[in-house]
Each structure stands twice: as C-alpha cells, then as structure tokens.
Amino acid sequence: IIPIVMAGILGIYGLIVAVILQGAITQPESNGATKYSSFSGYAHLAAGLCCGLSGLAAGMAIGIVGDAGVRAVGQQEKLFVGMILILIFAEALGLYGLIVALILSQQAVECSN
C-alpha cells in the first residue's frame, strides 16, 4: 500500500500547481484589453509541464520499484527498508518538479496600455 499512497501524493502536487496557476490568471477588461501577457502564459505552461512531466517520471519509478519491491519483500523481508528508501528517492523527483513549478509560476509580467 505504500507505493500506492506515494503515487497519490504526486497527483496532489499537480493539484497544488493548478490552483496556484488558476489564481494568477486574470480576466480581460470590458474593452478586451488584458493584463495577462504571453510571458506569463508561457511561464505558467512551463510550470505545468515541469510538474506534470516530473510527476510522470516519478510515477513510473514508483510503479516499477513498487512492483519489484513488493515481490522481493514477499520472498525476503530484509529488503523492505531498501525498497522504502528507493521509493523515497523516486518521490523526490516529483517534489523537485513541484519546487521548480512553484518558482516558475511566480514569474509574471503585466501588460500595460
């Protein structure tokens, strides 16, 4: 059950980034002018891709290690600690992606008329 919980945490990382990015998007004014620049749009796209792709890589790593680790622990219980350590390192990939996405999401420029 540990690999399943760790994989679920990766989805929460994506949710956090999505909520932060949604709060940074502004509506256009009544005359059609917008303060949301292309720079901000591309920075937010990069933040979403960074979090998503790092979550994909971490999820693949957790899935492979979790599958092999559960089978190995079934045969030799001493391998449990090693499996948990490798799962933690795989989860760190997703955490690094979250940190970079948060940094990228703070990069914004407002358009002025």
Short mmCIF file of N, CA, C and O in Angstrom, two decimals:
data_model
loop_
_atom_site.label_atom_id
_atom_site.label_comp_id
_atom_site.label_asym_id
_atom_site.label_seq_id
_atom_site.Cartn_x
_atom_site.Cartn_y
_atom_site.Cartn_z
N ILE A 1 0.82 -1.21 0.00
CA ILE A 1 0.00 0.00 0.00
C ILE A 1 0.86 1.26 0.00
O ILE A 1 0.39 2.32 -0.41
N ILE A 2 2.11 1.15 0.40
CA ILE A 2 2.98 2.33 0.44
C ILE A 2 3.21 2.92 -0.96
O ILE A 2 3.11 4.14 -1.14
N PRO A 3 3.52 2.11 -1.98
CA PRO A 3 3.69 2.71 -3.32
C PRO A 3 2.43 3.39 -3.84
O PRO A 3 2.50 4.41 -4.52
N ILE A 4 1.27 2.87 -3.48
CA ILE A 4 0.01 3.47 -3.93
C ILE A 4 -0.19 4.84 -3.30
O ILE A 4 -0.58 5.80 -3.98
N VAL A 5 0.11 4.96 -2.02
CA VAL A 5 -0.02 6.25 -1.34
C VAL A 5 0.98 7.26 -1.90
O VAL A 5 0.64 8.43 -2.13
N MET A 6 2.21 6.80 -2.14
CA MET A 6 3.23 7.71 -2.67
C MET A 6 2.86 8.18 -4.08
O MET A 6 3.13 9.34 -4.43
N ALA A 7 2.25 7.33 -4.87
CA ALA A 7 1.82 7.74 -6.20
C ALA A 7 0.65 8.73 -6.11
O ALA A 7 0.55 9.64 -6.93
N GLY A 8 -0.20 8.57 -5.14
CA GLY A 8 -1.31 9.51 -4.95
C GLY A 8 -0.84 10.89 -4.56
O GLY A 8 -1.48 11.90 -4.91
N ILE A 9 0.27 10.98 -3.87
CA ILE A 9 0.82 12.27 -3.48
C ILE A 9 1.25 13.06 -4.71
O ILE A 9 1.13 14.28 -4.74
N LEU A 10 1.69 12.37 -5.75
CA LEU A 10 2.10 13.05 -6.98
C LEU A 10 0.93 13.79 -7.61
O LEU A 10 1.10 14.88 -8.16
N GLY A 11 -0.25 13.22 -7.52
CA GLY A 11 -1.44 13.90 -8.03
C GLY A 11 -1.76 15.15 -7.24
O GLY A 11 -2.23 16.15 -7.81
N ILE A 12 -1.50 15.13 -5.95
CA ILE A 12 -1.73 16.30 -5.12
C ILE A 12 -0.76 17.42 -5.51
O ILE A 12 -1.13 18.60 -5.49
N TYR A 13 0.47 17.08 -5.90
CA TYR A 13 1.42 18.09 -6.37
C TYR A 13 0.84 18.83 -7.58
O TYR A 13 0.92 20.05 -7.67
N GLY A 14 0.28 18.09 -8.52
CA GLY A 14 -0.32 18.70 -9.69
C GLY A 14 -1.50 19.58 -9.33
O GLY A 14 -1.70 20.65 -9.92
N LEU A 15 -2.30 19.16 -8.37
CA LEU A 15 -3.43 19.96 -7.93
C LEU A 15 -2.97 21.27 -7.30
O LEU A 15 -3.58 22.33 -7.54
N ILE A 16 -1.92 21.23 -6.53
CA ILE A 16 -1.38 22.44 -5.90
C ILE A 16 -0.95 23.44 -6.97
O ILE A 16 -1.28 24.62 -6.91
N VAL A 17 -0.21 22.96 -7.97
CA VAL A 17 0.26 23.84 -9.04
C VAL A 17 -0.93 24.40 -9.82
O VAL A 17 -0.94 25.59 -10.17
N ALA A 18 -1.92 23.57 -10.09
CA ALA A 18 -3.09 24.04 -10.84
C ALA A 18 -3.83 25.14 -10.10
O ALA A 18 -4.26 26.14 -10.71
N VAL A 19 -3.99 25.01 -8.80
CA VAL A 19 -4.70 26.04 -8.02
C VAL A 19 -3.90 27.34 -8.00
O VAL A 19 -4.46 28.44 -8.13
N ILE A 20 -2.59 27.23 -7.86
CA ILE A 20 -1.75 28.44 -7.85
C ILE A 20 -1.80 29.14 -9.20
O ILE A 20 -1.93 30.37 -9.28
N LEU A 21 -1.71 28.37 -10.28
CA LEU A 21 -1.74 28.98 -11.62
C LEU A 21 -3.10 29.58 -11.92
O LEU A 21 -3.20 30.63 -12.56
N GLN A 22 -4.15 28.93 -11.49
CA GLN A 22 -5.50 29.46 -11.73
C GLN A 22 -5.69 30.80 -11.03
O GLN A 22 -6.35 31.69 -11.56
N GLY A 23 -5.10 30.95 -9.86
CA GLY A 23 -5.22 32.22 -9.14
C GLY A 23 -4.45 33.34 -9.79
O GLY A 23 -4.75 34.52 -9.56
N ALA A 24 -3.46 33.03 -10.61
CA ALA A 24 -2.65 34.06 -11.25
C ALA A 24 -3.23 34.55 -12.57
O ALA A 24 -2.78 35.57 -13.10
N ILE A 25 -4.20 33.86 -13.12
CA ILE A 25 -4.79 34.24 -14.39
C ILE A 25 -5.85 35.31 -14.15
O ILE A 25 -6.70 35.16 -13.28
N THR A 26 -5.79 36.38 -14.93
CA THR A 26 -6.74 37.48 -14.77
C THR A 26 -7.68 37.54 -15.97
O THR A 26 -7.31 37.18 -17.08
N GLN A 27 -8.88 38.04 -15.73
CA GLN A 27 -9.86 38.20 -16.81
C GLN A 27 -9.56 39.46 -17.60
O GLN A 27 -9.04 40.44 -17.06
N PRO A 28 -9.90 39.45 -18.89
CA PRO A 28 -9.73 40.68 -19.68
C PRO A 28 -10.69 41.76 -19.19
O PRO A 28 -11.72 41.48 -18.60
N GLU A 29 -10.34 43.00 -19.48
CA GLU A 29 -11.21 44.12 -19.12
C GLU A 29 -12.39 44.17 -20.09
O GLU A 29 -12.45 43.44 -21.07
N SER A 30 -13.33 45.05 -19.82
CA SER A 30 -14.54 45.13 -20.64
C SER A 30 -14.25 45.57 -22.08
O SER A 30 -14.98 45.21 -22.99
N ASN A 31 -13.18 46.31 -22.30
CA ASN A 31 -12.84 46.74 -23.66
C ASN A 31 -11.99 45.70 -24.41
O ASN A 31 -11.57 45.96 -25.53
N GLY A 32 -11.72 44.58 -23.80
CA GLY A 32 -10.98 43.50 -24.45
C GLY A 32 -9.50 43.50 -24.14
O GLY A 32 -8.79 42.56 -24.50
N ALA A 33 -8.99 44.53 -23.48
CA ALA A 33 -7.57 44.58 -23.12
C ALA A 33 -7.30 43.62 -21.97
O ALA A 33 -8.12 43.46 -21.06
N THR A 34 -6.16 42.95 -22.02
CA THR A 34 -5.82 42.00 -20.97
C THR A 34 -4.49 42.37 -20.34
O THR A 34 -3.63 42.97 -20.99
N LYS A 35 -4.33 42.05 -19.10
CA LYS A 35 -3.06 42.26 -18.40
C LYS A 35 -2.25 40.97 -18.34
O LYS A 35 -1.14 40.98 -17.84
N TYR A 36 -2.81 39.89 -18.85
CA TYR A 36 -2.14 38.59 -18.83
C TYR A 36 -1.25 38.50 -20.08
O TYR A 36 -1.74 38.35 -21.19
N SER A 37 0.05 38.59 -19.90
CA SER A 37 0.98 38.66 -21.03
C SER A 37 1.33 37.27 -21.56
O SER A 37 1.08 36.26 -20.89
N SER A 38 1.92 37.25 -22.72
CA SER A 38 2.39 35.99 -23.30
C SER A 38 3.51 35.40 -22.44
O SER A 38 3.60 34.19 -22.29
N PHE A 39 4.34 36.26 -21.88
CA PHE A 39 5.40 35.79 -20.99
C PHE A 39 4.83 35.02 -19.82
O PHE A 39 5.31 33.93 -19.48
N SER A 40 3.78 35.57 -19.20
CA SER A 40 3.14 34.89 -18.08
C SER A 40 2.52 33.57 -18.53
O SER A 40 2.60 32.57 -17.83
N GLY A 41 1.91 33.58 -19.71
CA GLY A 41 1.30 32.36 -20.22
C GLY A 41 2.30 31.26 -20.45
O GLY A 41 2.08 30.10 -20.08
N TYR A 42 3.44 31.61 -21.05
CA TYR A 42 4.47 30.60 -21.29
C TYR A 42 5.13 30.16 -19.99
O TYR A 42 5.52 29.00 -19.84
N ALA A 43 5.28 31.08 -19.03
CA ALA A 43 5.83 30.69 -17.73
C ALA A 43 4.90 29.72 -17.02
O ALA A 43 5.34 28.73 -16.42
N HIS A 44 3.60 29.95 -17.12
CA HIS A 44 2.63 29.05 -16.49
C HIS A 44 2.57 27.71 -17.23
O HIS A 44 2.40 26.66 -16.60
N LEU A 45 2.70 27.74 -18.55
CA LEU A 45 2.77 26.49 -19.32
C LEU A 45 3.99 25.69 -18.91
O LEU A 45 3.90 24.47 -18.70
N ALA A 46 5.13 26.37 -18.77
CA ALA A 46 6.35 25.68 -18.36
C ALA A 46 6.20 25.10 -16.95
O ALA A 46 6.68 23.99 -16.68
N ALA A 47 5.53 25.83 -16.06
CA ALA A 47 5.32 25.32 -14.70
C ALA A 47 4.46 24.06 -14.71
O ALA A 47 4.77 23.08 -14.03
N GLY A 48 3.39 24.08 -15.50
CA GLY A 48 2.54 22.90 -15.58
C GLY A 48 3.25 21.71 -16.20
O GLY A 48 3.12 20.58 -15.72
N LEU A 49 4.00 21.95 -17.26
CA LEU A 49 4.75 20.86 -17.89
C LEU A 49 5.82 20.31 -16.96
O LEU A 49 6.05 19.10 -16.91
N CYS A 50 6.48 21.19 -16.23
CA CYS A 50 7.53 20.76 -15.31
C CYS A 50 6.96 19.86 -14.23
O CYS A 50 7.50 18.78 -13.96
N CYS A 51 5.86 20.27 -13.64
CA CYS A 51 5.24 19.46 -12.59
C CYS A 51 4.68 18.17 -13.17
O CYS A 51 4.85 17.10 -12.58
N GLY A 52 4.04 18.25 -14.32
CA GLY A 52 3.43 17.07 -14.92
C GLY A 52 4.43 16.04 -15.37
O GLY A 52 4.27 14.83 -15.10
N LEU A 53 5.47 16.46 -16.06
CA LEU A 53 6.45 15.50 -16.57
C LEU A 53 7.32 14.92 -15.46
O LEU A 53 7.69 13.74 -15.51
N SER A 54 7.63 15.72 -14.44
CA SER A 54 8.38 15.15 -13.31
C SER A 54 7.49 14.19 -12.52
O SER A 54 7.97 13.17 -12.01
N GLY A 55 6.20 14.49 -12.44
CA GLY A 55 5.26 13.56 -11.80
C GLY A 55 5.13 12.27 -12.59
O GLY A 55 5.02 11.18 -12.01
N LEU A 56 5.16 12.37 -13.92
CA LEU A 56 5.11 11.18 -14.77
C LEU A 56 6.34 10.31 -14.54
O LEU A 56 6.23 9.08 -14.38
N ALA A 57 7.52 10.93 -14.52
CA ALA A 57 8.76 10.18 -14.29
C ALA A 57 8.78 9.55 -12.90
O ALA A 57 9.16 8.38 -12.74
N ALA A 58 8.36 10.31 -11.90
CA ALA A 58 8.33 9.78 -10.54
C ALA A 58 7.32 8.65 -10.42
O ALA A 58 7.56 7.64 -9.74
N GLY A 59 6.17 8.80 -11.08
CA GLY A 59 5.17 7.75 -11.04
C GLY A 59 5.65 6.46 -11.69
O GLY A 59 5.38 5.36 -11.20
N MET A 60 6.35 6.60 -12.81
CA MET A 60 6.92 5.40 -13.45
C MET A 60 7.93 4.73 -12.53
O MET A 60 7.94 3.50 -12.40
N ALA A 61 8.78 5.54 -11.90
CA ALA A 61 9.78 4.97 -11.00
C ALA A 61 9.12 4.30 -9.80
O ALA A 61 9.53 3.19 -9.40
N ILE A 62 8.12 4.93 -9.23
CA ILE A 62 7.43 4.34 -8.09
C ILE A 62 6.72 3.05 -8.50
O ILE A 62 6.72 2.06 -7.76
N GLY A 63 6.12 3.04 -9.68
CA GLY A 63 5.44 1.83 -10.14
C GLY A 63 6.39 0.66 -10.35
O GLY A 63 6.10 -0.47 -9.94
N ILE A 64 7.51 0.92 -10.97
CA ILE A 64 8.48 -0.16 -11.22
C ILE A 64 9.09 -0.65 -9.92
O ILE A 64 9.17 -1.86 -9.67
N VAL A 65 9.53 0.29 -9.07
CA VAL A 65 10.14 -0.09 -7.79
C VAL A 65 9.11 -0.74 -6.88
O VAL A 65 9.41 -1.73 -6.19
N GLY A 66 7.89 -0.23 -6.88
CA GLY A 66 6.85 -0.81 -6.03
C GLY A 66 6.52 -2.23 -6.43
O GLY A 66 6.38 -3.11 -5.58
N ASP A 67 6.40 -2.48 -7.73
CA ASP A 67 6.10 -3.83 -8.21
C ASP A 67 7.22 -4.80 -7.85
O ASP A 67 6.98 -5.85 -7.24
N ALA A 68 8.44 -4.43 -8.21
CA ALA A 68 9.58 -5.33 -7.92
C ALA A 68 9.81 -5.44 -6.41
O ALA A 68 10.15 -6.53 -5.91
N GLY A 69 9.63 -4.33 -5.70
CA GLY A 69 9.88 -4.34 -4.26
C GLY A 69 8.90 -5.19 -3.49
O GLY A 69 9.28 -5.93 -2.57
N VAL A 70 7.63 -5.12 -3.84
CA VAL A 70 6.62 -5.93 -3.14
C VAL A 70 6.87 -7.41 -3.39
O VAL A 70 6.75 -8.24 -2.48
N ARG A 71 7.23 -7.75 -4.62
CA ARG A 71 7.55 -9.16 -4.92
C ARG A 71 8.78 -9.63 -4.14
O ARG A 71 8.82 -10.75 -3.65
N ALA A 72 9.79 -8.75 -4.05
CA ALA A 72 11.01 -9.13 -3.36
C ALA A 72 10.79 -9.23 -1.85
O ALA A 72 11.33 -10.14 -1.21
N VAL A 73 10.00 -8.33 -1.29
CA VAL A 73 9.73 -8.37 0.15
C VAL A 73 8.93 -9.62 0.50
O VAL A 73 9.07 -10.18 1.59
N GLY A 74 8.10 -10.08 -0.43
CA GLY A 74 7.37 -11.32 -0.20
C GLY A 74 8.29 -12.52 -0.04
O GLY A 74 7.97 -13.48 0.66
N GLN A 75 9.46 -12.46 -0.66
CA GLN A 75 10.42 -13.56 -0.56
C GLN A 75 11.45 -13.33 0.53
O GLN A 75 11.92 -14.27 1.17
N GLN A 76 11.85 -12.06 0.72
CA GLN A 76 12.90 -11.74 1.71
C GLN A 76 12.51 -10.43 2.40
O GLN A 76 12.60 -9.36 1.81
N GLU A 77 12.13 -10.52 3.67
CA GLU A 77 11.63 -9.34 4.38
C GLU A 77 12.69 -8.30 4.69
O GLU A 77 12.38 -7.16 4.99
N LYS A 78 13.96 -8.66 4.60
CA LYS A 78 15.03 -7.70 4.87
C LYS A 78 15.09 -6.59 3.82
O LYS A 78 15.67 -5.55 4.06
N LEU A 79 14.49 -6.80 2.68
CA LEU A 79 14.55 -5.83 1.59
C LEU A 79 13.55 -4.68 1.75
O LEU A 79 13.54 -3.75 0.94
N PHE A 80 12.72 -4.72 2.79
CA PHE A 80 11.68 -3.70 2.97
C PHE A 80 12.27 -2.30 3.12
O PHE A 80 11.81 -1.36 2.49
N VAL A 81 13.30 -2.16 3.95
CA VAL A 81 13.89 -0.84 4.19
C VAL A 81 14.51 -0.30 2.91
O VAL A 81 14.37 0.89 2.58
N GLY A 82 15.20 -1.15 2.16
CA GLY A 82 15.78 -0.72 0.89
C GLY A 82 14.72 -0.28 -0.10
O GLY A 82 14.90 0.71 -0.82
N MET A 83 13.60 -1.01 -0.15
CA MET A 83 12.51 -0.63 -1.05
C MET A 83 11.95 0.74 -0.67
O MET A 83 11.71 1.58 -1.54
N ILE A 84 11.77 0.97 0.62
CA ILE A 84 11.23 2.26 1.08
C ILE A 84 12.19 3.39 0.72
O ILE A 84 11.75 4.47 0.28
N LEU A 85 13.49 3.17 0.87
CA LEU A 85 14.46 4.21 0.52
C LEU A 85 14.41 4.55 -0.97
O LEU A 85 14.45 5.72 -1.35
N ILE A 86 14.33 3.54 -1.80
CA ILE A 86 14.27 3.79 -3.24
C ILE A 86 12.96 4.50 -3.59
O ILE A 86 12.93 5.39 -4.44
N LEU A 87 11.86 4.14 -2.94
CA LEU A 87 10.59 4.83 -3.17
C LEU A 87 10.66 6.30 -2.76
O LEU A 87 10.10 7.18 -3.43
N ILE A 88 11.36 6.58 -1.68
CA ILE A 88 11.51 7.97 -1.23
C ILE A 88 12.31 8.77 -2.25
O ILE A 88 11.97 9.92 -2.57
N PHE A 89 13.38 8.17 -2.79
CA PHE A 89 14.17 8.87 -3.81
C PHE A 89 13.35 9.09 -5.07
O PHE A 89 13.48 10.12 -5.74
N ALA A 90 12.50 8.14 -5.43
CA ALA A 90 11.64 8.31 -6.60
C ALA A 90 10.62 9.42 -6.35
O ALA A 90 10.32 10.20 -7.25
N GLU A 91 10.09 9.51 -5.15
CA GLU A 91 9.14 10.57 -4.81
C GLU A 91 9.81 11.94 -4.85
O GLU A 91 9.17 12.95 -5.16
N ALA A 92 11.11 11.97 -4.54
CA ALA A 92 11.84 13.24 -4.56
C ALA A 92 11.87 13.83 -5.96
O ALA A 92 11.91 15.07 -6.10
N LEU A 93 11.82 13.01 -7.01
CA LEU A 93 11.77 13.53 -8.37
C LEU A 93 10.53 14.41 -8.56
O LEU A 93 10.60 15.50 -9.15
N GLY A 94 9.40 13.94 -8.09
CA GLY A 94 8.17 14.72 -8.19
C GLY A 94 8.21 15.97 -7.34
O GLY A 94 7.70 17.03 -7.72
N LEU A 95 8.85 15.89 -6.18
CA LEU A 95 8.97 17.05 -5.29
C LEU A 95 9.84 18.12 -5.92
O LEU A 95 9.54 19.32 -5.83
N TYR A 96 10.92 17.72 -6.59
CA TYR A 96 11.77 18.69 -7.28
C TYR A 96 10.98 19.38 -8.39
O TYR A 96 11.12 20.59 -8.60
N GLY A 97 10.17 18.63 -9.11
CA GLY A 97 9.33 19.23 -10.14
C GLY A 97 8.34 20.22 -9.56
O GLY A 97 8.08 21.27 -10.16
N LEU A 98 7.78 19.91 -8.40
CA LEU A 98 6.86 20.84 -7.73
C LEU A 98 7.56 22.13 -7.35
O LEU A 98 7.04 23.23 -7.57
N ILE A 99 8.77 22.02 -6.83
CA ILE A 99 9.51 23.21 -6.40
C ILE A 99 9.82 24.10 -7.60
O ILE A 99 9.63 25.32 -7.56
N VAL A 100 10.29 23.50 -8.70
CA VAL A 100 10.60 24.29 -9.89
C VAL A 100 9.33 24.90 -10.47
O VAL A 100 9.33 26.06 -10.92
N ALA A 101 8.22 24.15 -10.44
CA ALA A 101 6.95 24.69 -10.94
C ALA A 101 6.49 25.87 -10.11
O ALA A 101 5.96 26.86 -10.65
N LEU A 102 6.68 25.82 -8.81
CA LEU A 102 6.30 26.95 -7.96
C LEU A 102 7.16 28.17 -8.25
O LEU A 102 6.67 29.31 -8.25
N ILE A 103 8.44 27.96 -8.52
CA ILE A 103 9.31 29.08 -8.86
C ILE A 103 8.89 29.68 -10.20
O ILE A 103 8.81 30.90 -10.36
N LEU A 104 8.60 28.82 -11.18
CA LEU A 104 8.18 29.30 -12.50
C LEU A 104 6.84 30.02 -12.44
O LEU A 104 6.61 30.97 -13.18
N SER A 105 5.95 29.57 -11.58
CA SER A 105 4.62 30.18 -11.52
C SER A 105 4.66 31.59 -10.95
O SER A 105 3.73 32.36 -11.16
N GLN A 106 5.73 31.95 -10.27
CA GLN A 106 5.84 33.30 -9.71
C GLN A 106 6.41 34.29 -10.72
O GLN A 106 6.43 35.48 -10.46
N GLN A 107 6.87 33.80 -11.87
CA GLN A 107 7.40 34.68 -12.91
C GLN A 107 6.23 35.22 -13.73
O GLN A 107 5.56 34.49 -14.42
N ALA A 108 5.98 36.50 -13.62
CA ALA A 108 4.85 37.10 -14.35
C ALA A 108 5.17 38.53 -14.72
O ALA A 108 5.91 39.22 -14.04
N VAL A 109 4.61 38.96 -15.85
CA VAL A 109 4.71 40.33 -16.32
C VAL A 109 3.32 40.79 -16.70
O VAL A 109 2.59 40.07 -17.39
N GLU A 110 2.92 41.97 -16.25
CA GLU A 110 1.61 42.51 -16.61
C GLU A 110 1.75 43.43 -17.81
O GLU A 110 2.71 44.21 -17.91
N CYS A 111 0.80 43.35 -18.72
CA CYS A 111 0.77 44.24 -19.87
C CYS A 111 0.25 45.60 -19.44
O CYS A 111 -0.64 45.70 -18.61
N SER A 112 0.81 46.63 -20.02
CA SER A 112 0.31 47.98 -19.73
C SER A 112 -0.10 48.64 -21.04
O SER A 112 0.43 48.35 -22.10
N ASN A 113 -1.07 49.51 -20.95
CA ASN A 113 -1.59 50.18 -22.16
C ASN A 113 -0.78 51.40 -22.50
O ASN A 113 -0.23 52.11 -21.80
#
